[in-house]
PDB file of C-alpha atoms in Angstrom:
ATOM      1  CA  UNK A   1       6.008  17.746 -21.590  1.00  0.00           C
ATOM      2  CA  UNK A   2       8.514  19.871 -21.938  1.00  0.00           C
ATOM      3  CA  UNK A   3      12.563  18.634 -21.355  1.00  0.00           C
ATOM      4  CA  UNK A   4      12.832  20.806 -17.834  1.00  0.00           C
ATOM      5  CA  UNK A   5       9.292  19.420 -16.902  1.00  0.00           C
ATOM      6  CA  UNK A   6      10.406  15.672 -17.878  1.00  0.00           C
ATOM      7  CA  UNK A   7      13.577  16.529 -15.458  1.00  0.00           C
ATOM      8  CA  UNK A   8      11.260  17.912 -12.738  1.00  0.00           C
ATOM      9  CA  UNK A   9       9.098  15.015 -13.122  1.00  0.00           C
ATOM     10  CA  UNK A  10      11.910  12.430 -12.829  1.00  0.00           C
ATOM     11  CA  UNK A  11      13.602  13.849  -9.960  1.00  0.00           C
ATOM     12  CA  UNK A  12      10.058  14.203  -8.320  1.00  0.00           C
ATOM     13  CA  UNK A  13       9.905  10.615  -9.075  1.00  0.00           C
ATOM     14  CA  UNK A  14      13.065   9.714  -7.691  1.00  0.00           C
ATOM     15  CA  UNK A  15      11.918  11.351  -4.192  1.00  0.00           C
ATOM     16  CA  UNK A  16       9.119   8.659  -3.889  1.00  0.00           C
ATOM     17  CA  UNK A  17      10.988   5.884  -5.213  1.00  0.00           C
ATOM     18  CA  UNK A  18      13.816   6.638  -2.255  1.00  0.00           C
ATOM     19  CA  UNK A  19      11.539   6.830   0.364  1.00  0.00           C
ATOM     20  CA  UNK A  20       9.364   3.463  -0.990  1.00  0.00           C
ATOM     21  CA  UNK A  21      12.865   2.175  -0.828  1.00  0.00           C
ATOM     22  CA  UNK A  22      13.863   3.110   2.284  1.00  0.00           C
ATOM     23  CA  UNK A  23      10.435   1.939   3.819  1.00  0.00           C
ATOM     24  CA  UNK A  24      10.862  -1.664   2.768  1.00  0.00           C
ATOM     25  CA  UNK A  25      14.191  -1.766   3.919  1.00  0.00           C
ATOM     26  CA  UNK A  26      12.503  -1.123   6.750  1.00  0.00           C
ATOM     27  CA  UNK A  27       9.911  -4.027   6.639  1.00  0.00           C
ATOM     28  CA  UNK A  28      12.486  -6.204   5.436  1.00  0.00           C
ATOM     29  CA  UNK A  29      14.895  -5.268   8.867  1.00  0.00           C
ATOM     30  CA  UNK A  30      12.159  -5.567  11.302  1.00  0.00           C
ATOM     31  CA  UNK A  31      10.831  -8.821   9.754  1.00  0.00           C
ATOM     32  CA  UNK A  32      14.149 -10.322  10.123  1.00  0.00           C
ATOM     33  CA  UNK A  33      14.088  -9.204  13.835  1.00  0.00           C
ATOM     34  CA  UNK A  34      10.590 -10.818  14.530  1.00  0.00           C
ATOM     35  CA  UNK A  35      10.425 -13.212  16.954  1.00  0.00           C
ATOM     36  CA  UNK A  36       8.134 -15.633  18.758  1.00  0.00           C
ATOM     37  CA  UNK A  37       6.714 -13.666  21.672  1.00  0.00           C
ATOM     38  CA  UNK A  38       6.994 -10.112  19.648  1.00  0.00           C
ATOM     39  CA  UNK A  39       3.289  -8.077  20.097  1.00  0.00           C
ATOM     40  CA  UNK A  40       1.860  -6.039  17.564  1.00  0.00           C
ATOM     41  CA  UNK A  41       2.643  -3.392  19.541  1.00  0.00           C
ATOM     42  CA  UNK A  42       6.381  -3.728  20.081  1.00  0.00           C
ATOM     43  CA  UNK A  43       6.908  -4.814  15.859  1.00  0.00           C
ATOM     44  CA  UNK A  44       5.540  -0.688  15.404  1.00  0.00           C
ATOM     45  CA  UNK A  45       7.581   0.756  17.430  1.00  0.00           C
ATOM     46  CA  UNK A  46      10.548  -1.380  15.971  1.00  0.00           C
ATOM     47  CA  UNK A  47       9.143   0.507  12.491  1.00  0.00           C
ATOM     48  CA  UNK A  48       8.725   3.950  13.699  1.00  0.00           C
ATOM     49  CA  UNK A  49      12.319   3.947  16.042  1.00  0.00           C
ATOM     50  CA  UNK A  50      14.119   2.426  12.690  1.00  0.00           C
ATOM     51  CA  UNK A  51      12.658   5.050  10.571  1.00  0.00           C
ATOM     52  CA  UNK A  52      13.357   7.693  13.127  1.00  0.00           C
ATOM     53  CA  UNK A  53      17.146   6.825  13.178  1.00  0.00           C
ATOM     54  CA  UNK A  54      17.084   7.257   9.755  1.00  0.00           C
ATOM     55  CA  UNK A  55      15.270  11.146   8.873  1.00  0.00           C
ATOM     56  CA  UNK A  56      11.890  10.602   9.331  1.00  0.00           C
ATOM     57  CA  UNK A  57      10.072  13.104  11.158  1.00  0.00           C
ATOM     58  CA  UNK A  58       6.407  12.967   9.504  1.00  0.00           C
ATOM     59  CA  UNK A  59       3.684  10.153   8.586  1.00  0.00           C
ATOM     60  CA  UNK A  60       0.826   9.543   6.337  1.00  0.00           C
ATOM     61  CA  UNK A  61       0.400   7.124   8.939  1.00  0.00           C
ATOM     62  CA  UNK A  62       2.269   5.652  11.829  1.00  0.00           C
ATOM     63  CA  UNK A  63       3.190   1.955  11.471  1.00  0.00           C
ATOM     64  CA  UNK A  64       0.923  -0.630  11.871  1.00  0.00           C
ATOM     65  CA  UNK A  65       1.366  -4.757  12.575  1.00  0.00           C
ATOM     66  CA  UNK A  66      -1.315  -7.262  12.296  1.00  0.00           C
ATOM     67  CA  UNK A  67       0.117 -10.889  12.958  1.00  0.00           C
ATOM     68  CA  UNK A  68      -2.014 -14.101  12.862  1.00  0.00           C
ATOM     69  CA  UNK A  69      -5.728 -13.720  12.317  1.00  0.00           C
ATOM     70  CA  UNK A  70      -5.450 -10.249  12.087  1.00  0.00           C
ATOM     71  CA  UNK A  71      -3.839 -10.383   8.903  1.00  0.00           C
ATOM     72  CA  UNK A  72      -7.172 -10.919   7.432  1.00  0.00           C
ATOM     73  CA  UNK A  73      -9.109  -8.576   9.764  1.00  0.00           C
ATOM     74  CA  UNK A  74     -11.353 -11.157  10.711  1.00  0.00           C
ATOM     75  CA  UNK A  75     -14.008  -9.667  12.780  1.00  0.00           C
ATOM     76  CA  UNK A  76     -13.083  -5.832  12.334  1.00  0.00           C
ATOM     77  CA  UNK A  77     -15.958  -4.125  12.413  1.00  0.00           C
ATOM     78  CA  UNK A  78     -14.683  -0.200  13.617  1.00  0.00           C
ATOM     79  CA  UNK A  79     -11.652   1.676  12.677  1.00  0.00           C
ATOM     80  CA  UNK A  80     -10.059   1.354  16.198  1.00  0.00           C
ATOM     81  CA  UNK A  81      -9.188  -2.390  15.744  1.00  0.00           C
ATOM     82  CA  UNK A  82      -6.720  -1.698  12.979  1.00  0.00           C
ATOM     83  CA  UNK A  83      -3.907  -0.114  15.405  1.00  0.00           C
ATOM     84  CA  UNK A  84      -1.602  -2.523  16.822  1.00  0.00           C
ATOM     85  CA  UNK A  85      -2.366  -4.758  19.938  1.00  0.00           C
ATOM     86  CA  UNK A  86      -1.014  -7.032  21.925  1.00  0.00           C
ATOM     87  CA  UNK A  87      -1.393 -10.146  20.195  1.00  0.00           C
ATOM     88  CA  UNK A  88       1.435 -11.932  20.417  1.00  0.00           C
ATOM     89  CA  UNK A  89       3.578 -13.783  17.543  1.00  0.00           C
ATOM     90  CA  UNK A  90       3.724 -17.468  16.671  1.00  0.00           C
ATOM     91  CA  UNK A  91       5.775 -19.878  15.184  1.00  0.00           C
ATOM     92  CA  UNK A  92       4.038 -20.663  11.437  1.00  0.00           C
ATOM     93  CA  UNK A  93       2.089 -17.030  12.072  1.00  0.00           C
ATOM     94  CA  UNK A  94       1.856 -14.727   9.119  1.00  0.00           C
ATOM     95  CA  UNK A  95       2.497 -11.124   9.527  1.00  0.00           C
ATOM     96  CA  UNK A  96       1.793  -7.624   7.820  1.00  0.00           C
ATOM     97  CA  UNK A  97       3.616  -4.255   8.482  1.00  0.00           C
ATOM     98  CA  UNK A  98       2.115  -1.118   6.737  1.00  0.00           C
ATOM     99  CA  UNK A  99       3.816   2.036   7.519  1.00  0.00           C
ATOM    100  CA  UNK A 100       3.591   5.111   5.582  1.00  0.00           C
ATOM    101  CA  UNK A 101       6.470   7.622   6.543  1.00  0.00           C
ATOM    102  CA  UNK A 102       7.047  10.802   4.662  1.00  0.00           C
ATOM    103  CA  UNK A 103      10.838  11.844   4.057  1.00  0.00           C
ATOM    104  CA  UNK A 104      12.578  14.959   2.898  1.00  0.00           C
ATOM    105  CA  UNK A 105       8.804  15.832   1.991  1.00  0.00           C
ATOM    106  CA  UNK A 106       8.116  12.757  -0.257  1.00  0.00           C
ATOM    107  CA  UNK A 107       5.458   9.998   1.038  1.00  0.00           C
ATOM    108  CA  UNK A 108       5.439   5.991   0.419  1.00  0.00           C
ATOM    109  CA  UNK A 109       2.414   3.864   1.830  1.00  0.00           C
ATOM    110  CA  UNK A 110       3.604  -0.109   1.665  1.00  0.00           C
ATOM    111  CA  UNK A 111       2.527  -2.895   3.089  1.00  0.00           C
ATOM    112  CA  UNK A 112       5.187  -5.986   3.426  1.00  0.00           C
ATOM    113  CA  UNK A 113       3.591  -9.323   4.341  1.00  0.00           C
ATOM    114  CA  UNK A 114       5.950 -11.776   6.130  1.00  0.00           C
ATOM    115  CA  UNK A 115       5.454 -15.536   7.822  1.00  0.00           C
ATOM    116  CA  UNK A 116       7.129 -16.333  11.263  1.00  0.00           C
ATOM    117  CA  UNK A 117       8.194 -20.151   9.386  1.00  0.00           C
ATOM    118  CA  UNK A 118       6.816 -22.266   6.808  1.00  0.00           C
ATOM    119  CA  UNK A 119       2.831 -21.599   5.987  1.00  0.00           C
ATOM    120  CA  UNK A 120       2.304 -23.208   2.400  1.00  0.00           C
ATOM    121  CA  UNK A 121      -1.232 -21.290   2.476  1.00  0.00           C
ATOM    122  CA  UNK A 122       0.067 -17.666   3.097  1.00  0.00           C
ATOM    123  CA  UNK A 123       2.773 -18.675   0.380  1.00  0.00           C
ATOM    124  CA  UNK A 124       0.263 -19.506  -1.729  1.00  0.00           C
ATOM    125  CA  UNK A 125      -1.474 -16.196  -1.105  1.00  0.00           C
ATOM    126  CA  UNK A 126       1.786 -14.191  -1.864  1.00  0.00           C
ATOM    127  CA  UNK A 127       2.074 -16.366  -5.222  1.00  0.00           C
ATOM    128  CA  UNK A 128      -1.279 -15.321  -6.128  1.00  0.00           C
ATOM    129  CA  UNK A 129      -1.113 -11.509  -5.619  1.00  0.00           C
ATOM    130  CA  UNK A 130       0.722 -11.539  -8.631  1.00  0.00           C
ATOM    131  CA  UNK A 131      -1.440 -11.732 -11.387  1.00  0.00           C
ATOM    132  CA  UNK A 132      -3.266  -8.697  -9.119  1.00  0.00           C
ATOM    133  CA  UNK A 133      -0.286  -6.277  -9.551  1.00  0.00           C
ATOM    134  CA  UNK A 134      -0.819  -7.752 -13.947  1.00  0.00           C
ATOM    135  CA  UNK A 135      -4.032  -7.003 -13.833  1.00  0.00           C
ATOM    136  CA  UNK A 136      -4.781  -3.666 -12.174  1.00  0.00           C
ATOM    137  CA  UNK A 137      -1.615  -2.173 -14.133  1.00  0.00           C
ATOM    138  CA  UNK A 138      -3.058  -3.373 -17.547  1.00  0.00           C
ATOM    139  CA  UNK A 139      -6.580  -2.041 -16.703  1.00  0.00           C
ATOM    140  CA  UNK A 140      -5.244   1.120 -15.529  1.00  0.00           C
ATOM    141  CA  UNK A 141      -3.588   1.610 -18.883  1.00  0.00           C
ATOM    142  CA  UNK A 142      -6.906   0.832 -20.724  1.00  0.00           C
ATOM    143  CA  UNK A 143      -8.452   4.024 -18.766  1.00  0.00           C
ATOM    144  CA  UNK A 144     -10.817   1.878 -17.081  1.00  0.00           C
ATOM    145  CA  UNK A 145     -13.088   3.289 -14.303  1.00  0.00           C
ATOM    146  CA  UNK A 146     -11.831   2.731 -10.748  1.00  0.00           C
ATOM    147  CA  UNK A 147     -15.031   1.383  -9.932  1.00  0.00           C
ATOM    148  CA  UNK A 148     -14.419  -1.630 -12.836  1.00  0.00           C
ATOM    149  CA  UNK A 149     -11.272  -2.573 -11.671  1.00  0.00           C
ATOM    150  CA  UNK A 150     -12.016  -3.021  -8.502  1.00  0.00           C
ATOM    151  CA  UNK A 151     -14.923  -5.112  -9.089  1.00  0.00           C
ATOM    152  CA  UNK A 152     -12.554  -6.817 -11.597  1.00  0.00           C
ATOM    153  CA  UNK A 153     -10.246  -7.723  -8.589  1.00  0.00           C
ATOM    154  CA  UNK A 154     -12.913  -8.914  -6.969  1.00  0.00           C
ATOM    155  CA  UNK A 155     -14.201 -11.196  -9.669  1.00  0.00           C
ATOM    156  CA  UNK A 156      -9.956 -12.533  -9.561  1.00  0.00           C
ATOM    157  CA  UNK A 157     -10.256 -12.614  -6.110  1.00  0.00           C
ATOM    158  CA  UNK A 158     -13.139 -14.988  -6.079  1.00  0.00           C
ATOM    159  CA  UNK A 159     -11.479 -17.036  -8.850  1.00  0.00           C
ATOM    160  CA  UNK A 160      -8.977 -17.576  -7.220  1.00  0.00           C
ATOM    161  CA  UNK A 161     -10.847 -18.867  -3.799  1.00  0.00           C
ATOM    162  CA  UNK A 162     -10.115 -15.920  -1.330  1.00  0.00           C
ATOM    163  CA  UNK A 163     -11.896 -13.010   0.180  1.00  0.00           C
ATOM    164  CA  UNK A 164     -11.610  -9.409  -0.390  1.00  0.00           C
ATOM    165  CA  UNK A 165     -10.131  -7.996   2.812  1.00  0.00           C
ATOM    166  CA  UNK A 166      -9.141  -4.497   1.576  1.00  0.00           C
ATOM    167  CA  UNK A 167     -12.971  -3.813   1.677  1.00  0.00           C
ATOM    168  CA  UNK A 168     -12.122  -3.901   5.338  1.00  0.00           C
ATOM    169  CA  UNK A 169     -10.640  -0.409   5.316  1.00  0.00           C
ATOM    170  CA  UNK A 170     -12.680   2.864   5.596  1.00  0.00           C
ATOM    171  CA  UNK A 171     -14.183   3.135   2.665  1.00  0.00           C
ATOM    172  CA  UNK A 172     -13.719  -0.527   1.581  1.00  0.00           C
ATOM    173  CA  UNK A 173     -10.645   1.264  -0.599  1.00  0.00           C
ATOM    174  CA  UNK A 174      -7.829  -0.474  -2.472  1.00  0.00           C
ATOM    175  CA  UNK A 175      -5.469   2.488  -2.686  1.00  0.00           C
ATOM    176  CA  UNK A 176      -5.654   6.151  -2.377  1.00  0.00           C
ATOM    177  CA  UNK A 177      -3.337   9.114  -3.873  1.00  0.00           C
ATOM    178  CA  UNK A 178      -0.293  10.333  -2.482  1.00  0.00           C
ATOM    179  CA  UNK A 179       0.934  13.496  -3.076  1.00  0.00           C
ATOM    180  CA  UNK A 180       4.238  15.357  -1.300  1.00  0.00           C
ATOM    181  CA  UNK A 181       3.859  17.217   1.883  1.00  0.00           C
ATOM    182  CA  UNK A 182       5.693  20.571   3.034  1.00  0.00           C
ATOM    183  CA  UNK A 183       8.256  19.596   5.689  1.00  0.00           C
ATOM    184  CA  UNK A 184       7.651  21.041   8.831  1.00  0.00           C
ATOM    185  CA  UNK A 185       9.831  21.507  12.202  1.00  0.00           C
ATOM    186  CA  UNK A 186       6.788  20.269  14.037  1.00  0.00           C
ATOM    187  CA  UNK A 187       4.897  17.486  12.836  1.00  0.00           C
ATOM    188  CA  UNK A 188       1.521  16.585  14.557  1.00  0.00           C
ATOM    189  CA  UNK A 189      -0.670  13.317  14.152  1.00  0.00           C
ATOM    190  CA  UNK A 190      -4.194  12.485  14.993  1.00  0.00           C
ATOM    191  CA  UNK A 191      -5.666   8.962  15.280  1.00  0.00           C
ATOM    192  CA  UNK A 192      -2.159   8.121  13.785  1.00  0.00           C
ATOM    193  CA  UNK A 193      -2.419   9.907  10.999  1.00  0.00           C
ATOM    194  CA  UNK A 194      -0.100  12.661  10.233  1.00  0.00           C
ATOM    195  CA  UNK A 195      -2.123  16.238   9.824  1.00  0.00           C
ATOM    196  CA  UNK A 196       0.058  17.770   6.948  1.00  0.00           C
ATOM    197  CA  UNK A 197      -0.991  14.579   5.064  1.00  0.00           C
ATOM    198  CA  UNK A 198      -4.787  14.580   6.210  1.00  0.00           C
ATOM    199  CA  UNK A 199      -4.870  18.447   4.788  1.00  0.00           C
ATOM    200  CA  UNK A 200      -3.867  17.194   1.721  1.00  0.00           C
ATOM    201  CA  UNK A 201      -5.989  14.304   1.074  1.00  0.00           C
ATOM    202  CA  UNK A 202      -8.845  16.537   2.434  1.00  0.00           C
ATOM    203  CA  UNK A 203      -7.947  19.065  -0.338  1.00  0.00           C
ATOM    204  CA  UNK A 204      -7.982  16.546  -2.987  1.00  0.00           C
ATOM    205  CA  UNK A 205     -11.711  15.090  -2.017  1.00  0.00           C
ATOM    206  CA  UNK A 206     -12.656  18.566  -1.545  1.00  0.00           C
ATOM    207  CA  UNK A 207     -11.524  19.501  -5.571  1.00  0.00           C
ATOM    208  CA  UNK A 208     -12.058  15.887  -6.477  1.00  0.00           C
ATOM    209  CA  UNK A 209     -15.688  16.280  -5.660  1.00  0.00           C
ATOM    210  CA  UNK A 210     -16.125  19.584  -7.398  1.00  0.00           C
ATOM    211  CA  UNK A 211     -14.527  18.074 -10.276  1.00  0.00           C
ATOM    212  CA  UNK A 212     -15.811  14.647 -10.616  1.00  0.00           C
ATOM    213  CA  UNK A 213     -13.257  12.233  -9.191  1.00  0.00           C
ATOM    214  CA  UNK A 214     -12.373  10.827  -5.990  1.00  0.00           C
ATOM    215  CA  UNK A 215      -8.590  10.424  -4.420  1.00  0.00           C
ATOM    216  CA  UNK A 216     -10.128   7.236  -2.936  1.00  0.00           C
ATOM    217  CA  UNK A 217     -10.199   4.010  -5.224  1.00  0.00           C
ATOM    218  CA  UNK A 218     -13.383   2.212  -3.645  1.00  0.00           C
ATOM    219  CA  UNK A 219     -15.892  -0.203  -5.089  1.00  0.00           C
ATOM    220  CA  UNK A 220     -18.565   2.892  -4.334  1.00  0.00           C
ATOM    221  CA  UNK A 221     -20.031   5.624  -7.292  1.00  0.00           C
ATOM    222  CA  UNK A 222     -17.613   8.671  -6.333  1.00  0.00           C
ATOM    223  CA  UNK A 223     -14.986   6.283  -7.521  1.00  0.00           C
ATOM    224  CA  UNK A 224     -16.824   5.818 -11.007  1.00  0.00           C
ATOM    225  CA  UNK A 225     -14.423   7.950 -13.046  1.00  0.00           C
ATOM    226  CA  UNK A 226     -11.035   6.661 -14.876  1.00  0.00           C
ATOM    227  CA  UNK A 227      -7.709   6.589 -12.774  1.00  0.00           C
ATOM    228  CA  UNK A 228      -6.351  10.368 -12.121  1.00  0.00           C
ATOM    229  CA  UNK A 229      -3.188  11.467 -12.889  1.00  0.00           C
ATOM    230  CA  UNK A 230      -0.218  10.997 -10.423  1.00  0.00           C
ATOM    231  CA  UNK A 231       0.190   8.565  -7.256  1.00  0.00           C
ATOM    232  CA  UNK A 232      -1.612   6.059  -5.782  1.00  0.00           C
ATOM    233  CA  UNK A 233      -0.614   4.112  -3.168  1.00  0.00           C
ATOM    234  CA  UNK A 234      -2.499   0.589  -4.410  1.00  0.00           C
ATOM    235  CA  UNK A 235      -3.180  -2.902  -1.771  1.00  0.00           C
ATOM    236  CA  UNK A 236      -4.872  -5.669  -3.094  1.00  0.00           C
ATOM    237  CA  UNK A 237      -4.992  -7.606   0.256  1.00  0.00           C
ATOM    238  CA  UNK A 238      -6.373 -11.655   0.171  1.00  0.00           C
ATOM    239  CA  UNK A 239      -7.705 -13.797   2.614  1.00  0.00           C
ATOM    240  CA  UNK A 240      -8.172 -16.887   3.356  1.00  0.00           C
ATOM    241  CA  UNK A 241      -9.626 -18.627   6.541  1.00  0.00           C
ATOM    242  CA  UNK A 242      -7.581 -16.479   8.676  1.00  0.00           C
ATOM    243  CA  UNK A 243      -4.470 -16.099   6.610  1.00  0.00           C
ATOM    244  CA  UNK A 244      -3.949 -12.589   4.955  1.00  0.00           C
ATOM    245  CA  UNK A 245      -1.598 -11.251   2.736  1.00  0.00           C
ATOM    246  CA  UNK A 246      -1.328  -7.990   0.672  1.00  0.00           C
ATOM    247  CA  UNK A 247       1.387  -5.495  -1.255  1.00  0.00           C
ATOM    248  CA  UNK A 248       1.360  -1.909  -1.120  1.00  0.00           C
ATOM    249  CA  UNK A 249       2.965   0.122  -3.592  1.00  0.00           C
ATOM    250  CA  UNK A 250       2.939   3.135  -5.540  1.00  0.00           C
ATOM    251  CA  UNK A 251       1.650   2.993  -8.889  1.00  0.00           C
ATOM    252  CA  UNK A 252       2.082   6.128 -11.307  1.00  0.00           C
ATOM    253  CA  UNK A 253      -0.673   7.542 -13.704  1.00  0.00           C
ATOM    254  CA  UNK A 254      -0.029  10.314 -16.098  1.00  0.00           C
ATOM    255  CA  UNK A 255      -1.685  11.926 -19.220  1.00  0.00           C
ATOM    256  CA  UNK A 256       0.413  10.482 -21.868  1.00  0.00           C
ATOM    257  CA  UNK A 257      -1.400   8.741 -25.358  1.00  0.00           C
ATOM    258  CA  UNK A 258       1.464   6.258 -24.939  1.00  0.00           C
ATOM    259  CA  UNK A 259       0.063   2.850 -23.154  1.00  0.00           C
ATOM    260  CA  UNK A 260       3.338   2.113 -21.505  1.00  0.00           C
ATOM    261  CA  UNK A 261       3.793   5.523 -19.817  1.00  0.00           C
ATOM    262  CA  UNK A 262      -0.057   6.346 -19.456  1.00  0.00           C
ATOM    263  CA  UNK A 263       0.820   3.827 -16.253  1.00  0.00           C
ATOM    264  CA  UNK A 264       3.874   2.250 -14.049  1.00  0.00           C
ATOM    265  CA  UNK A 265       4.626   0.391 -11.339  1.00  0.00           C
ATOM    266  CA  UNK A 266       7.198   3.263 -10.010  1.00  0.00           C
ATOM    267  CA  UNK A 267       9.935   0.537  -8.893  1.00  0.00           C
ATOM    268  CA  UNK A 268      10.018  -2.937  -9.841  1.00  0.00           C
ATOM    269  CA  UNK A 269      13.011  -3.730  -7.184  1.00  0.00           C
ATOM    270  CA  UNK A 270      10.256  -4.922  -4.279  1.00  0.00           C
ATOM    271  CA  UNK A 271      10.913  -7.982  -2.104  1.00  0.00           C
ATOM    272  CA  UNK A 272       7.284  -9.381  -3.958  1.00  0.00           C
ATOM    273  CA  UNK A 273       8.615  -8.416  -7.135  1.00  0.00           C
ATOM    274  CA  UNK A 274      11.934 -10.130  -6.630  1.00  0.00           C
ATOM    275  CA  UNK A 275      10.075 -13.384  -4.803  1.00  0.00           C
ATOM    276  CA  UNK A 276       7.930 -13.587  -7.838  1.00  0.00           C
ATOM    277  CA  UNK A 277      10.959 -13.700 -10.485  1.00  0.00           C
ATOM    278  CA  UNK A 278      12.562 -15.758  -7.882  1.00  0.00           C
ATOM    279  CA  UNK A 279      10.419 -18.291  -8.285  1.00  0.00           C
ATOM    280  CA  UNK A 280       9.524 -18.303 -11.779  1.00  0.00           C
ATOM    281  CA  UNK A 281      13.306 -18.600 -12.832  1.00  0.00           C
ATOM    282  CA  UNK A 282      13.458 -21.570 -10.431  1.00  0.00           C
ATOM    283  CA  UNK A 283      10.665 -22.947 -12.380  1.00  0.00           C
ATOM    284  CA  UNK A 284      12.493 -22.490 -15.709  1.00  0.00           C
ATOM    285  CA  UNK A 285      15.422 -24.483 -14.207  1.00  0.00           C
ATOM    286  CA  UNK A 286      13.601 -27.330 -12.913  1.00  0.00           C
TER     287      UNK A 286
END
């Protein structure tokens, strides 16, 4: 790289860090607003009108909320289950809200997962998504296939007691690339999805497939190649009888020889990341 490239690439950088940022400040508003009696429906719209107030004009995807059950999609069997619905929240009732905005032309994907009280299980959940973000981060930077970490975050998964629930999604996938999109006046979405965004992804399978690799990180063969250069926007979601719980992030992949900048975590100032050092440093001090 050269020094005006390295610039580029941190101010490029920067871009997707601010609006990662600014979409779990977000999460973190709306989840302080949530309330007994709050649907599904009504926690979106809290996302999108926040974001709105705030610049955002396109999506990779309009906000979703799952509360109770639904955190762990139990019993989703088509696509059209995953929007938001009426279900209602409840005291001791987990929550998830995934939104996916795209601002001053940079996109985040995150996923926050919340509890409406105490629930020792879905805290116990949380707790154990860390050594996910350890290990997918570690086997990255070993230029491990796709395929192989997945199934190794399955195996942890397993260990661990829970159920894979990111093999839910289309595809079964546990993250996808990101890329920036070209801001535009007028900003169209289909199926939630915004179109600029769907072009782009659509591009990337297109010369993905041509080329060998996939922009979708799935347990299935077009995903049997090592991790590709730039961003991917990676959910290791966990469930357990009914209890789910997941982060969303954006992880960065380059071509450097060096281990520790081959991959990143592009922020580690995440409400997960700061629960997790919350409560390790209490441990210290007991």
């Amino acid at each position: 790289m050269t020094t005006a490239t390295r610039g580029e690439r941190a101010a490029e950088l920067r871009g997707f860090r601010e609006v990662q940022r600014l979409s779990y400040a977000c999460a973190e508003a709306v989840a302080a607003q949530l309330k007994p009696g709050v649907t599904e429906r009504e926690a979106a719209r809290m996302q999108r009108e926040w974001l709105y107030a705030r610049g955002v004009k396109d999506w990779f995807h309009r906000p979703f909320a799952w509360f109770g059950d639904r955190t762990a999609f139990v019993d989703f069997k088509i696509p059209l289950q995953f929007f938001p619905t009426n279900r209602r929240l409840e005291a001791g009732m987990p929550f998830i809200l995934d939104m996916a905005p795209v601002y001053k032309g940079y996109t985040a994907d995150i996923g926050y997962s919340g509890c409406l009280g105490l629930n020792p299980v879905h805290d116990k959940l949380l707790a154990d998504l860390e050594a996910h973000r350890e290990l997918i981060l570690r086997e990255v930077r070993e230029r491990r296939t796709l395929r192989e970490i997945y199934e190794d975050v399955d195996r942890l998964m397993v260990r661990q007691g829970y159920a894979n629930r990111h093999r839910a999604y289309p595809f079964g996938v546990i993250a996808h690339k990101i890329d920036r999109v070209k801001e535009r006046r007028w900003a169209p979405t289909l199926f939630g999805f915004g179109t600029q965004s769907l072009k782009g992804l659509a591009s990337d399978a297109i010369h993905g497939h041509r080329d060998g690799w996939s922009p979708l990180w799935s347990p299935y063969k077009f995903s049997d190649h090592p991790p590709r250069p730039g961003l991917w926007a990676v959910e290791p979601h966990l469930g357990f009888r009914g209890t789910g719980a997941k982060f969303e992030e954006i992880l960065v992949v380059t071509d450097s020889a060096d281990p520790q900048e081959s991959a990143f975590w592009l922020d580690d100032d995440l409400p997960h990341v700061r629960r997790w050092a919350e409560t390790e440093a209490e441990g210290r001090a007991a």
